[in-house]
Structures are given as structure tokens and as C-alpha cells.
Short mmCIF file of C-alpha atoms and ligand atoms in Angstrom, two decimals:
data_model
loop_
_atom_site.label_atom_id
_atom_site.label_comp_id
_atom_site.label_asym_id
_atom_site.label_seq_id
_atom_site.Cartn_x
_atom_site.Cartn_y
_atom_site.Cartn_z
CA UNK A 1 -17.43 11.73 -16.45
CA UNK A 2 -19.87 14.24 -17.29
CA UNK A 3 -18.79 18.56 -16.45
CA UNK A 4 -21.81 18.26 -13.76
CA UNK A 5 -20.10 15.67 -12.40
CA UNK A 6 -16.14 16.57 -12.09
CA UNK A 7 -17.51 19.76 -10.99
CA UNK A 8 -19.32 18.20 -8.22
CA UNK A 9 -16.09 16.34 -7.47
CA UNK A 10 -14.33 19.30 -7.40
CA UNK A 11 -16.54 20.68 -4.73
CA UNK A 12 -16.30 17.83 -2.65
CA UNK A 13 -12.34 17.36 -2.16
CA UNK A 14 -10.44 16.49 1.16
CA UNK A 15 -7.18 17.68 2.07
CA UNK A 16 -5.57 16.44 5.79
CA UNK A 17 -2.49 15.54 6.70
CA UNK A 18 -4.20 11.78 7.08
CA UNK A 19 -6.55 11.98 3.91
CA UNK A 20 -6.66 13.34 0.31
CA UNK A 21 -9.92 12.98 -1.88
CA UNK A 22 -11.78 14.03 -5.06
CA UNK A 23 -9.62 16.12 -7.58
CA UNK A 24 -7.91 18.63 -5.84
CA UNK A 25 -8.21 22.43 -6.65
CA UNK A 26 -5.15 23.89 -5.56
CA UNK A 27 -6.15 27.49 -5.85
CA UNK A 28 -9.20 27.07 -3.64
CA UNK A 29 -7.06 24.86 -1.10
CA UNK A 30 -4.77 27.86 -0.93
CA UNK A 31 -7.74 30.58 -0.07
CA UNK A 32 -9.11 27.36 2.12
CA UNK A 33 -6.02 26.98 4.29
CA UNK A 34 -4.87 30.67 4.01
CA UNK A 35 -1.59 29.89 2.44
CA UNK A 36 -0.15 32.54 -0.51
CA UNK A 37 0.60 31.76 -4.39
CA UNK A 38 3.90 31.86 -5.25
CA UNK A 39 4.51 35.07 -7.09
CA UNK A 40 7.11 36.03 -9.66
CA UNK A 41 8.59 38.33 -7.30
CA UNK A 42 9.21 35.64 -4.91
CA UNK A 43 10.23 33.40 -7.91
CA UNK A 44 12.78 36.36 -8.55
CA UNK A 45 14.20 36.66 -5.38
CA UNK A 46 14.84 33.03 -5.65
CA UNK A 47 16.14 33.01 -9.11
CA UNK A 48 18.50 35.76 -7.39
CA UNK A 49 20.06 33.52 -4.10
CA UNK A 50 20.25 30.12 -6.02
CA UNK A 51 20.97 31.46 -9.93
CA UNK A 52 18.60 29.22 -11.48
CA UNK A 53 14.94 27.93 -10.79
CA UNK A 54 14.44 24.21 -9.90
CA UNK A 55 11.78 22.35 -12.45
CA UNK A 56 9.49 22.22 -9.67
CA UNK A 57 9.59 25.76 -9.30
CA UNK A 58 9.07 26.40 -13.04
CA UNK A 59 6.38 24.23 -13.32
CA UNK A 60 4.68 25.79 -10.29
CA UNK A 61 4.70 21.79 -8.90
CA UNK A 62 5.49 23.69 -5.90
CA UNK A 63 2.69 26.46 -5.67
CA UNK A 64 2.28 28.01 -2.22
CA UNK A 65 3.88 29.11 0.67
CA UNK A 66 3.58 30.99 3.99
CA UNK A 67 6.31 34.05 4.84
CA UNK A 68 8.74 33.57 2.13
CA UNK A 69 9.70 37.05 1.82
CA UNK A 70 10.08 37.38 5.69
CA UNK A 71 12.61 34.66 5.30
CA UNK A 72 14.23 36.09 2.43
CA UNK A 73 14.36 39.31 4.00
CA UNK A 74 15.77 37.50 6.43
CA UNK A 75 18.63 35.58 4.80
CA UNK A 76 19.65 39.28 3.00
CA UNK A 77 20.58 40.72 6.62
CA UNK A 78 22.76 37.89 7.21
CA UNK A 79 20.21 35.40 9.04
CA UNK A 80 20.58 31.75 8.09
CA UNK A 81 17.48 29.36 8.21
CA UNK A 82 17.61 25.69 8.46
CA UNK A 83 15.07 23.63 6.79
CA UNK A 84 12.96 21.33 8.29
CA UNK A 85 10.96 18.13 7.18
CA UNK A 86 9.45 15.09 7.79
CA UNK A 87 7.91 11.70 7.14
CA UNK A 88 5.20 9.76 8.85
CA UNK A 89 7.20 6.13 8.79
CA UNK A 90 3.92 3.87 8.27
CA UNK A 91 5.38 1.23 5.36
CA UNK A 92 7.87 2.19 2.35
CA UNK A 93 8.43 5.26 0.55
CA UNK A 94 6.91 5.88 -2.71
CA UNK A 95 7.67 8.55 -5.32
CA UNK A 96 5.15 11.12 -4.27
CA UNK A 97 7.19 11.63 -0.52
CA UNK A 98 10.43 11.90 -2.28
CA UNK A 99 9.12 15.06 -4.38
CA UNK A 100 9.41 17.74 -1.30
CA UNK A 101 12.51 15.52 -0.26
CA UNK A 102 14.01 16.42 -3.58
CA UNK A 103 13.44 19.48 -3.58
CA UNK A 104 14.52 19.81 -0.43
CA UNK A 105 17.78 18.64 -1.39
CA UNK A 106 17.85 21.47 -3.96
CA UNK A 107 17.80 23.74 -1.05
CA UNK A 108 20.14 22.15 1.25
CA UNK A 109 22.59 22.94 -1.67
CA UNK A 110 21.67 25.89 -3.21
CA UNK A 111 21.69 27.93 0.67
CA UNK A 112 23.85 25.45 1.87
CA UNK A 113 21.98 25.20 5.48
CA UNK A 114 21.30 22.55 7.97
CA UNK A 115 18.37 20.47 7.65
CA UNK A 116 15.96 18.78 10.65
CA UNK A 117 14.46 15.23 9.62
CA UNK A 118 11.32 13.83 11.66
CA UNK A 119 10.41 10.55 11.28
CA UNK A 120 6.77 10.79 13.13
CA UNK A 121 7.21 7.20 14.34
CA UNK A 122 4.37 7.71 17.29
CA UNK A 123 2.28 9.42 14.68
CA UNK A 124 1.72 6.43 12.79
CA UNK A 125 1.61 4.19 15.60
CA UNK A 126 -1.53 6.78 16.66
CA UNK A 127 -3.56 6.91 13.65
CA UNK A 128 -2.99 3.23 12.66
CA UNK A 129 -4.96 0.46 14.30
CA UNK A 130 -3.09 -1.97 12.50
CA UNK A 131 1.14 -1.10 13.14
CA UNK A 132 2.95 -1.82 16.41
CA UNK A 133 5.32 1.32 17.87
CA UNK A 134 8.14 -1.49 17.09
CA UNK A 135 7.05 -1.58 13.43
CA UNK A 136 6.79 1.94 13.20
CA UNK A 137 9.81 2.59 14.66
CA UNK A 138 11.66 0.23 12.35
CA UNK A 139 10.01 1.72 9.31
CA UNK A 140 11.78 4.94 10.45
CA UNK A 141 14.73 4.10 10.25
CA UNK A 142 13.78 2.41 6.28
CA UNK A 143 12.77 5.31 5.18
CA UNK A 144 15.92 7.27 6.82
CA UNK A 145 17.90 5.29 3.77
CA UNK A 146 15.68 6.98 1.05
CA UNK A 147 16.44 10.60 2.51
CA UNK A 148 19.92 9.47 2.87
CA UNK A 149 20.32 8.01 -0.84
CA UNK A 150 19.00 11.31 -2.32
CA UNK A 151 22.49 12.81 -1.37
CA UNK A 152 21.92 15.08 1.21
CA UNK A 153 24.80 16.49 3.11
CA UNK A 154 26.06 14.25 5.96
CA UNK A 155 27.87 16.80 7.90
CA UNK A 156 23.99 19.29 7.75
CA UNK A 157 21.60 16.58 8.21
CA UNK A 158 20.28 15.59 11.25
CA UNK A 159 17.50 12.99 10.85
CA UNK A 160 15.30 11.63 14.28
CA UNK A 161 12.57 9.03 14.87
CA UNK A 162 10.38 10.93 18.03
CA UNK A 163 10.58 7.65 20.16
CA UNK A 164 13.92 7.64 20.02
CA UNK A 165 14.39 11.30 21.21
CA UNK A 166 11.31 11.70 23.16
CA UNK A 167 13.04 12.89 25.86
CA UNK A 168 14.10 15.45 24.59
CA UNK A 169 10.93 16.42 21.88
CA UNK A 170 8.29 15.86 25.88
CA UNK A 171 9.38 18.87 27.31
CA UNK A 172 9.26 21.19 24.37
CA UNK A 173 6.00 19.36 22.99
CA UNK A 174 4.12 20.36 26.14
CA UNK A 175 4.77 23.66 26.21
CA UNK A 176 3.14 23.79 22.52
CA UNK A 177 0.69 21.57 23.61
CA UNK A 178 -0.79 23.50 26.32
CA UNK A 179 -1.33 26.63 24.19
CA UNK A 180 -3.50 24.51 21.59
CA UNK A 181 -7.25 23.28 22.99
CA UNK A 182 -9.07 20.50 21.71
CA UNK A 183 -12.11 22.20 19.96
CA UNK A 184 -8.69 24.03 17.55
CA UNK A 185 -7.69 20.35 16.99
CA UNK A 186 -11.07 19.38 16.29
CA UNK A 187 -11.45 22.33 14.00
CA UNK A 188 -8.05 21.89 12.22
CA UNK A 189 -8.38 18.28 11.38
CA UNK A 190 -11.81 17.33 11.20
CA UNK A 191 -11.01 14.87 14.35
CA UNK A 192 -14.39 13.46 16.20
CA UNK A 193 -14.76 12.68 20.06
CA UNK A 194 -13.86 9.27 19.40
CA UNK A 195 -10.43 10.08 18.54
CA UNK A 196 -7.50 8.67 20.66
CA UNK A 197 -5.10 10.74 23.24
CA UNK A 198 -2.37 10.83 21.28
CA UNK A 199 -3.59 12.04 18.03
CA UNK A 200 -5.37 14.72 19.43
CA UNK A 201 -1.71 15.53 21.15
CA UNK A 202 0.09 14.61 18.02
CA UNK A 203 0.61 17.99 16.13
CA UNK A 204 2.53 19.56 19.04
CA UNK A 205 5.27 16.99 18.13
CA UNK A 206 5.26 17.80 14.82
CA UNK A 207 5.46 21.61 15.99
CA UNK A 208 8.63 21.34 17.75
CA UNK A 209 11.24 20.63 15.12
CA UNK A 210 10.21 23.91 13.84
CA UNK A 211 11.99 26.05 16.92
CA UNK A 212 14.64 22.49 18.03
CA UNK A 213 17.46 24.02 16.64
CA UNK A 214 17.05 27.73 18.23
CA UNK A 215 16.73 25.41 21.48
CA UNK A 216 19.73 23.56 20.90
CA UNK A 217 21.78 26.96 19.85
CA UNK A 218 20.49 29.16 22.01
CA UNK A 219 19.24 31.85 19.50
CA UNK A 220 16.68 32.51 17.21
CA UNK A 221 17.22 30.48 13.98
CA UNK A 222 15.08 31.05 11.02
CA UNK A 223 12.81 28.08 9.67
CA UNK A 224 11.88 26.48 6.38
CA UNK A 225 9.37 23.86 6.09
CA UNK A 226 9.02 22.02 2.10
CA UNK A 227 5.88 19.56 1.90
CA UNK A 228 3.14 18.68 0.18
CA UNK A 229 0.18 21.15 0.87
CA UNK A 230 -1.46 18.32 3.02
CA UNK A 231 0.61 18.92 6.02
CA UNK A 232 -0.36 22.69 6.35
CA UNK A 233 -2.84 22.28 8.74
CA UNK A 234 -0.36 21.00 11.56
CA UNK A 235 1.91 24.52 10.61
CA UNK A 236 -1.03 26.82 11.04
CA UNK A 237 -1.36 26.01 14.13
CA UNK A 238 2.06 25.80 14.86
CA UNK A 239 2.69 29.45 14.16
CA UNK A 240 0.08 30.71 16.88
CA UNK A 241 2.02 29.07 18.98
CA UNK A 242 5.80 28.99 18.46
CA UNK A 243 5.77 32.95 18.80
CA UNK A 244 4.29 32.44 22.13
CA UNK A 245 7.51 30.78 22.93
CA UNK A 246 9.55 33.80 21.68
CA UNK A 247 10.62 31.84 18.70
CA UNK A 248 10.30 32.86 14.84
CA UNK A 249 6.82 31.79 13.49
CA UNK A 250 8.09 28.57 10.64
CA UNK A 251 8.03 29.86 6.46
CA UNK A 252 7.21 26.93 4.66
CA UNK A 253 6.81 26.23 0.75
CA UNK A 254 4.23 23.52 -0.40
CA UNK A 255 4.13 21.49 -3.05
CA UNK A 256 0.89 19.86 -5.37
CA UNK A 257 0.28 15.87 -4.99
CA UNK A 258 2.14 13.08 -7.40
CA UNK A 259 -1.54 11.63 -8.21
CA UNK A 260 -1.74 7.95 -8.12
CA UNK A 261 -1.69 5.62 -11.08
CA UNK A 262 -5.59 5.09 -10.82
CA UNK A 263 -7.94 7.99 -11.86
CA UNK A 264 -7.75 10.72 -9.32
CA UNK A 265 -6.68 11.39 -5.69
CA UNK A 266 -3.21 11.31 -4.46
CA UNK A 267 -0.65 9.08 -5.03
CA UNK A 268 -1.26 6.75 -1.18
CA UNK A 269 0.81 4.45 0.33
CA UNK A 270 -2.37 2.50 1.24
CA UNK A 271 -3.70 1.71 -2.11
CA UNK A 272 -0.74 -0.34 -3.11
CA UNK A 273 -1.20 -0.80 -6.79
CA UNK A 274 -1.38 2.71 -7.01
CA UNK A 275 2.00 4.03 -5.63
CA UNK A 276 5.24 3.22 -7.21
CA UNK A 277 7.64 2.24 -3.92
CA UNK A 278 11.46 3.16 -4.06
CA UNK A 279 11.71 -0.64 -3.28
CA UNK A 280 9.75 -1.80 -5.68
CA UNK A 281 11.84 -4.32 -7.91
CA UNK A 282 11.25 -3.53 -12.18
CA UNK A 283 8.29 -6.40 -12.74
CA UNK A 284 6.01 -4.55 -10.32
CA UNK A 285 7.04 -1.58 -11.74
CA UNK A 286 6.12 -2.41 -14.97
CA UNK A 287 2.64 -4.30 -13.96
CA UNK A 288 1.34 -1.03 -12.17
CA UNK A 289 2.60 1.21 -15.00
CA UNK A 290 1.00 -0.96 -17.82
CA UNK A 291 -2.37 -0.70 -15.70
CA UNK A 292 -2.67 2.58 -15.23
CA UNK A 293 -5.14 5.08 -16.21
CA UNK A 294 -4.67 7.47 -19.13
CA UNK A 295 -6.28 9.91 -21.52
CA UNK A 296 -6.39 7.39 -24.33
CA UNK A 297 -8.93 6.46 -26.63
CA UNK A 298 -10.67 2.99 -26.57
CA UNK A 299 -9.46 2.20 -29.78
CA UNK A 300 -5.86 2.58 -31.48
CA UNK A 301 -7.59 4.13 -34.24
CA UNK A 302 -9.76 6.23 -32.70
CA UNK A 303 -6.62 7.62 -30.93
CA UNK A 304 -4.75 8.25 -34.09
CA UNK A 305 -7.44 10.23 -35.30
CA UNK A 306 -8.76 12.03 -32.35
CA UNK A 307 -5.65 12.19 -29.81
CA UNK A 308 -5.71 11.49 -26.53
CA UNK A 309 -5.64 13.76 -23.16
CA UNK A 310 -2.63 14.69 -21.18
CA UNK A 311 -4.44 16.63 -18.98
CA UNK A 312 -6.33 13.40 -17.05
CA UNK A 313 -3.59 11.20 -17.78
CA UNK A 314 -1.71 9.33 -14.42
CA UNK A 315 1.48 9.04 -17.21
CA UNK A 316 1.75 12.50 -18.30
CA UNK A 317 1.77 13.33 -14.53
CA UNK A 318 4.85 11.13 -14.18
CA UNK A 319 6.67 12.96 -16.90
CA UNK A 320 5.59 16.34 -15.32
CA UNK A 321 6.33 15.91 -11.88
CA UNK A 322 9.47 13.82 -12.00
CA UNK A 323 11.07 12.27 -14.65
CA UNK A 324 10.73 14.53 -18.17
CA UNK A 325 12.10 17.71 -16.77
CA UNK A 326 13.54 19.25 -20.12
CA UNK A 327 10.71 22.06 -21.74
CA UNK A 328 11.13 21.49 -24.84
CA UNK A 329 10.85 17.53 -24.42
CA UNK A 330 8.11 17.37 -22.95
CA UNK A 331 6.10 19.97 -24.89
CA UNK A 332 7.18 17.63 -27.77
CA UNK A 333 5.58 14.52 -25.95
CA UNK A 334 2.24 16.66 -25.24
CA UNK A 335 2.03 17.80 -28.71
CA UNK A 336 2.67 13.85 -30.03
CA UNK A 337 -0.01 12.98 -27.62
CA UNK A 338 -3.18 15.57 -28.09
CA UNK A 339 -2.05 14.89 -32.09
CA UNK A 340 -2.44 10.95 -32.13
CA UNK A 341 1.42 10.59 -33.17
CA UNK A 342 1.89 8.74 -29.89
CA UNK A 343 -0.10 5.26 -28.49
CA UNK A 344 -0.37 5.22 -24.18
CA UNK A 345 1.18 1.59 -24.93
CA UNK A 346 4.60 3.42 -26.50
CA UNK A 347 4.41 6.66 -24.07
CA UNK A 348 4.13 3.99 -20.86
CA UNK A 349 6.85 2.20 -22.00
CA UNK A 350 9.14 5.23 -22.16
CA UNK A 351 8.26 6.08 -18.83
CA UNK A 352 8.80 2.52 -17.57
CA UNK A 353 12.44 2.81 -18.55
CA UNK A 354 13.04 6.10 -17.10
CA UNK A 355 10.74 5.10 -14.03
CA UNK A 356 13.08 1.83 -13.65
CA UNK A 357 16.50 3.20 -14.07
CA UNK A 358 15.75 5.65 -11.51
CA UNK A 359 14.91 3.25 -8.88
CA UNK A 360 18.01 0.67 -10.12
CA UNK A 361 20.52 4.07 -9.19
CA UNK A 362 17.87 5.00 -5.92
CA UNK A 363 17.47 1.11 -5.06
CA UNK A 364 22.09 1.17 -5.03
CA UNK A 365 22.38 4.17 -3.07
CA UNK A 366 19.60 2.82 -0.45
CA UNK A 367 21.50 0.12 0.44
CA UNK A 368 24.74 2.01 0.49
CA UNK A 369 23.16 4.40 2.88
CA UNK A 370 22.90 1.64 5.73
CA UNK A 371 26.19 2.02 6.47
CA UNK A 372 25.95 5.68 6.66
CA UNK A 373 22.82 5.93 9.12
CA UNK A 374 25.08 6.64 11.93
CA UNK A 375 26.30 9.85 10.39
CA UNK A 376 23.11 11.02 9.88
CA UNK A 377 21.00 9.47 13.18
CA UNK A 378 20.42 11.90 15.64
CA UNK A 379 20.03 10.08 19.30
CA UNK A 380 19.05 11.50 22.67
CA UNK A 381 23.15 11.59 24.18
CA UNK A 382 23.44 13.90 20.72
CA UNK A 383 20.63 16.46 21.92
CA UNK A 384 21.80 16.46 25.63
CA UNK A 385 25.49 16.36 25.20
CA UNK A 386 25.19 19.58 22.69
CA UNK A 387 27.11 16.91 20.15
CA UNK A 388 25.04 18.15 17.19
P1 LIG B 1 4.02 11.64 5.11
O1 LIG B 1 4.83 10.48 5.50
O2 LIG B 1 2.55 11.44 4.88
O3 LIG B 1 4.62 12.29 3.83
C1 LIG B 1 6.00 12.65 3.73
C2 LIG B 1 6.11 13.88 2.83
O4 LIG B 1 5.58 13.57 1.54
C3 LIG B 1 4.53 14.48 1.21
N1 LIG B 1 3.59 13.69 0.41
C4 LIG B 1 3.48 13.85 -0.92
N2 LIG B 1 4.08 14.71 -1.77
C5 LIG B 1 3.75 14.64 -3.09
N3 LIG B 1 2.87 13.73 -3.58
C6 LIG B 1 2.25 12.84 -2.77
N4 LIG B 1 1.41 11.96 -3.29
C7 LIG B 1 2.55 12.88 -1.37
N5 LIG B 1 2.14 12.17 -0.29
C8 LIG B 1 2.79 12.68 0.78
C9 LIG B 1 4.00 14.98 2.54
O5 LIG B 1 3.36 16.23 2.45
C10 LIG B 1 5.28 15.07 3.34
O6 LIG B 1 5.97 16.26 3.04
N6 LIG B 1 3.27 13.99 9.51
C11 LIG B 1 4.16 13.87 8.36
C12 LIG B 1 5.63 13.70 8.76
C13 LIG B 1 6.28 15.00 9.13
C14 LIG B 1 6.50 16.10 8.26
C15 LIG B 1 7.14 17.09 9.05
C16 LIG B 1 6.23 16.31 6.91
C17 LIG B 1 6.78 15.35 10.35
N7 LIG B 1 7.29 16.61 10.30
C18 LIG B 1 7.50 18.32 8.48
C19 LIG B 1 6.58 17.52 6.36
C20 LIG B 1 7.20 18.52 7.13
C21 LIG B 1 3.74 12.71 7.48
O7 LIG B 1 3.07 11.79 7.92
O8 LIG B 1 4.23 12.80 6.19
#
């Protein structure tokens, strides 16, 4: 592609929670959404409370945020936050939705605080024509076994499907709900006329985790949110409105996509080639890493003599976000790679093996974690019998 041309690209990406196009510029997205970069004195105040930075941290993989010093400020007088997160349940997990999970996990430990799961089960049963509520609702409690297999603590976690505790979520929902007006949701998420009821209504249930606990405990509990940036919009409109219910407006801490294996865009559960699944047994694995797009050269030769780019290349994003997290390693690989010392055929097949023993260890501990569900499940007796 021609400069003309990625630059015109770069002018025309997408970000929504329900769609992510072109090549993303993450600095314009922030001054777009009006989200802040993470500084080094918010890096530092971190550093301070958990005595070491996270990868994803270091590698600014997670980039932005909203009120992170009012948290922090926060925390130093004494006052806990939980975290809260979430997943649309719409098929299987893949290895971009596990990034803000494991992070998220980081932070569970390191401020060893509660942590609010929402499985958006009516979401997805909104914006897709093609899934039943009852496949939805199943594919909620699926992807509750990924959360659950990257170790988070039993006796802190509290994960929910919104069907199953609608009862509960109504009440609360439509008292966020009738502070935000259609032409805001319109505005916010690019939604036309011919949009349907519920996902017009939709981001109020997504607002309400956010201020659940202070419900439940009858005081004013700090929040943290960790996603991917593409779920701001719902959170900018939550904090108008959660303050208007005298709770604490929700910090949050975003995070860049995992791209897909194909040139550009996101790494998306509905271009299936593209996304590595947590399910995904090794010869599919192996199929969509062998066909995916690099920075090589056409020719072997040509790439011994003229190197290859990193800095386009699905593989090296792989090694970045998720599985080469030593420095020094990886600086080695990049400097192998922009020198011709390294073919995409040899560099693929290193990441294959990581990529695969990963998902052997995640695939073990996912089936394990069916027989934990119940200690992590949180029903509607739970929420009304105060048994949470
Ligand atoms: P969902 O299911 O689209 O995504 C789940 C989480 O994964 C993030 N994400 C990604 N992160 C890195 N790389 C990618 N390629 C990638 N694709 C998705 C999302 O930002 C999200 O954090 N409506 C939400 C569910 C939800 C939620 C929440 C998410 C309910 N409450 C609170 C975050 C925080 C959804 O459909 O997420």
C-alpha cells in the first residue's frame, strides 16, 4: 500500500463497541473519545501499590484511561475499589478478549479486590439477527470457564449472565436509562432509526455493574473498569449518569486491539480464520498461523538481504501482546527480523509452539473450571438474599 493510501486508511477508522475498522490510531481515538494517556506519573503511582509494572503496562499495550489518579487518590485514604468487566457471550473466546481479562487478573492480585463479571447475554441476543437468547445465554456460561481458568480468585469473583439476574439489573437499569435520550445513543454509537428497542436500551445494562456493588453494600464503593478502548463509549455515558444516582463516576483503564491474523483491523470473533479461539484444538492453530500475514519479503532471498517488517506483521503482534514478554528477547527477535537472520516460516513456527502450549495448559484448566462455576455464578437468590 502506497503512504497516500494507509494515510487515507488512517483517516477513515471505526471504533464501537460493535465494530472496529481501518488501522487504528490510538492517539487520535484517545482525543476522539476524550479518554487520557497514561502518564509516567500514573505509571509511578502504580509501580508504587503493586511493586512492579505488568508487560502490558510497559509496553503501553494498555494506553489510556479515565480518573486513575482519583482512584488512586482514593485507594491512599483507605478506599477500596472493585473492578469490573465484561464479555458480550456471542460464540467462543479468542485471545484478543482474554488480554483485559489478564490483566485484570494482575489486578485482582496485586490490590487484592473483588471483581464484577457481566456476561451481556441480551446484548448479543440484540445486535445479532442470527443467535437465540438460549444460545446466548449458554455461550455465557462457556465463556465463564475461560475467566475462570485464568485463575482468578474464587472467594472475589462474582461472575453474572443479565438474563439470569435481570431482576435484579431492571430496576437499577431504568433508573440509568431514563437519564440517557435517544438522540445521546444515537450520537454515542452511530445507531440509525432502524435500530431495535433493546439496543438502543442496551448500554444502561452495561452501566449498572459499575455502581451494583455500592447497591448491594450500601455505601459508596470505588470502580475500575479494564477493556479494550472499544467499549468506552458505553462508560462515557455512564459517568453522566451514575453521579446522578449519588454514586462514584467508574475509572477505567483501556487497552489497544490484538489485531487479527489477516492485514489490519482487530482481531473479530466473526472472521473466523482470523481469531485464534481458546478452544481451538493445535491443527487449526497451526493452519491460521501458517496463513497469516507478515512483513516478509516475496522471496527467501530477497528477505535475507533486505529484512522484513515487524512493524505490519500479524506475528510480531503475537509476540508483543502476549506471548514474548521478556525485553531483551524480543528486541533480539526484532533485530533477527529487520536484519534477514530470521525467515516468517521459522519465526511462525516459534510462535505456533508457544501459541499451542498455552492453549494445551488454558484448554486443562477450562474444563477443570466446570466444576467450579458454582463458586463463581452469581444467581438472583445471591443478590436478594445479600449472600454475596
Ligand atoms: P466483548 O465480548 O466484545 O469483548 C470482551 C472484552 O474483550 C475486549 N476485546 C479485545 N481486547 C483486545 N483485543 C481484541 N481484539 C479485543 N476484542 C474485544 C473488549 O473490549 C472487552 O473488554 N459489551 C461487552 C461486554 C461487557 C464489558 C463490560 C466489557 C459488559 N460489561 C465491562 C468490558 C467492561 C462486549 O461485548 O465485550
Amino acid at each position: 500500500m502506497d503512504e497516500k493510501n494507509e494515510d487515507r486508511r488512517r483517516d477513515e477508522f471505526i471504533v464501537t463497541p460493535w465494530e472496529v475498522k481501518g488501522v487504528v490510531d490510538y492517539e487520535r481515538l484517545i482525543e476522539q473519545f476524550g479518554t487520557e494517556t497514561i502518564t509516567d506519573e500514573i505509571l509511578g503511582m502504580l509501580q508504587k501499590y503493586t511493586g512492579e509494572l505488568h508487560p502490558f503496562l510497559k509496553r503501553k499495550i494498555f494506553f489510556s484511561h479515565r480518573d486513575l489518579k482519583w482512584l488512586f487518590n482514593e485507594y491512599e485514604k483507605g478506599n477500596q475499589f472493585f473492578l469490573y468487566t465484561g464479555r458480550g457471550p456471542s460464540g467462543n473466546t479468542h485471545l484478543g478478549h482474554i488480554m483485559p481479562w489478564i490483566f485484570t487478573k494482575w489486578l485482582q492480585d496485586k490490590f487484592d479486590c473483588e471483581l464484577w463479571f457481566q456476561m451481556t447475554d441480551d446484548e448479543k441476543f440484540y445486535f445479532n439477527q442470527k443467535l437465540s437468547l438460549e444460545e446466548t445465554h449458554k455461550f455465557a456460561y462457556e465463556n465463564a470457564l475461560d475467566v475462570i481458568a485464568l485463575g482468578f480468585n474464587p472467594k472475589k469473583t462474582f461472575i453474572f449472565s443479565d438474563i439470569d439476574i435481570s431482576g435484579y439489573l431492571y430496576p437499577l437499569a431504568a433508573r440509568v436509562a431514563k437519564r440517557i435520550t435517544f438522540s445521546t445513543v444515537k450520537a454515542t454509537f452511530g445507531l440509525q432509526n432502524d435500530a431495535n428497542l433493546g439496543q438502543i436500551f442496551f448500554t444502561s445494562m452495561q452501566a449498572v455493574p459499575a455502581f451494583l456493588p455500592s447497591v448491594l453494600r450500601k455505601r459508596n464503593i470505588p470502580c475500575l473498569i479494564p477493556h479494550a478502548i472499544d467499549q468506552d463509549p458505553h462508560f462515557r455515558i455512564a459517568r453522566d449518569v451514575i453521579p446522578k444516582l449519588g454514586y462514584y463516576k467508574p475509572a477505567s483503564i483501556h487497552c489497544i486491539f490484538l489485531p487479527g491474523l489477516k492485514e489490519g483491523g482487530k482481531m473479530s470473533a466473526s472472521i473466523k480464520e482470523s481469531a485464534i479461539f481458546t478452544t481451538d484444538p493445535a491443527p487449526d492453530v497451526k493452519k491460521k498461523i501458517w496463513n497469516a500475514f507478515t512483513g516478509g519479503q516475496a522471496t527467501a532471498a530477497e528477505q535475507r538481504k533486505f529484512g522484513a517488517n515487524p512493524d505490519i506483521c500479524s506475528i510480531y503482534k503475537y509476540y508483543f501482546c502476549l506471548f514474548m514478554w521478556d525485553d531483551k528477547e524480543l528486541k533480539e527477535l526484532r533485530n533477527k527480523c529487520t536484519g534477514g537472520d530470521i525467515l516468517c516460516g521459522e519465526c511462525k513456527q516459534i510462535l505456533l509452539k508457544k501459541v499451542v502450549s498455552f492453549l494445551e495448559e488454558h484448554q486443562r484448566k477450562r474444563e477443570a473450571a466446570r466444576d467450579q462455576l458454582d463458586k463463581f455464578i452469581v444467581t438472583y437468590e445471591d443478590l436478594i438474599s445479600g449472600n454475596v
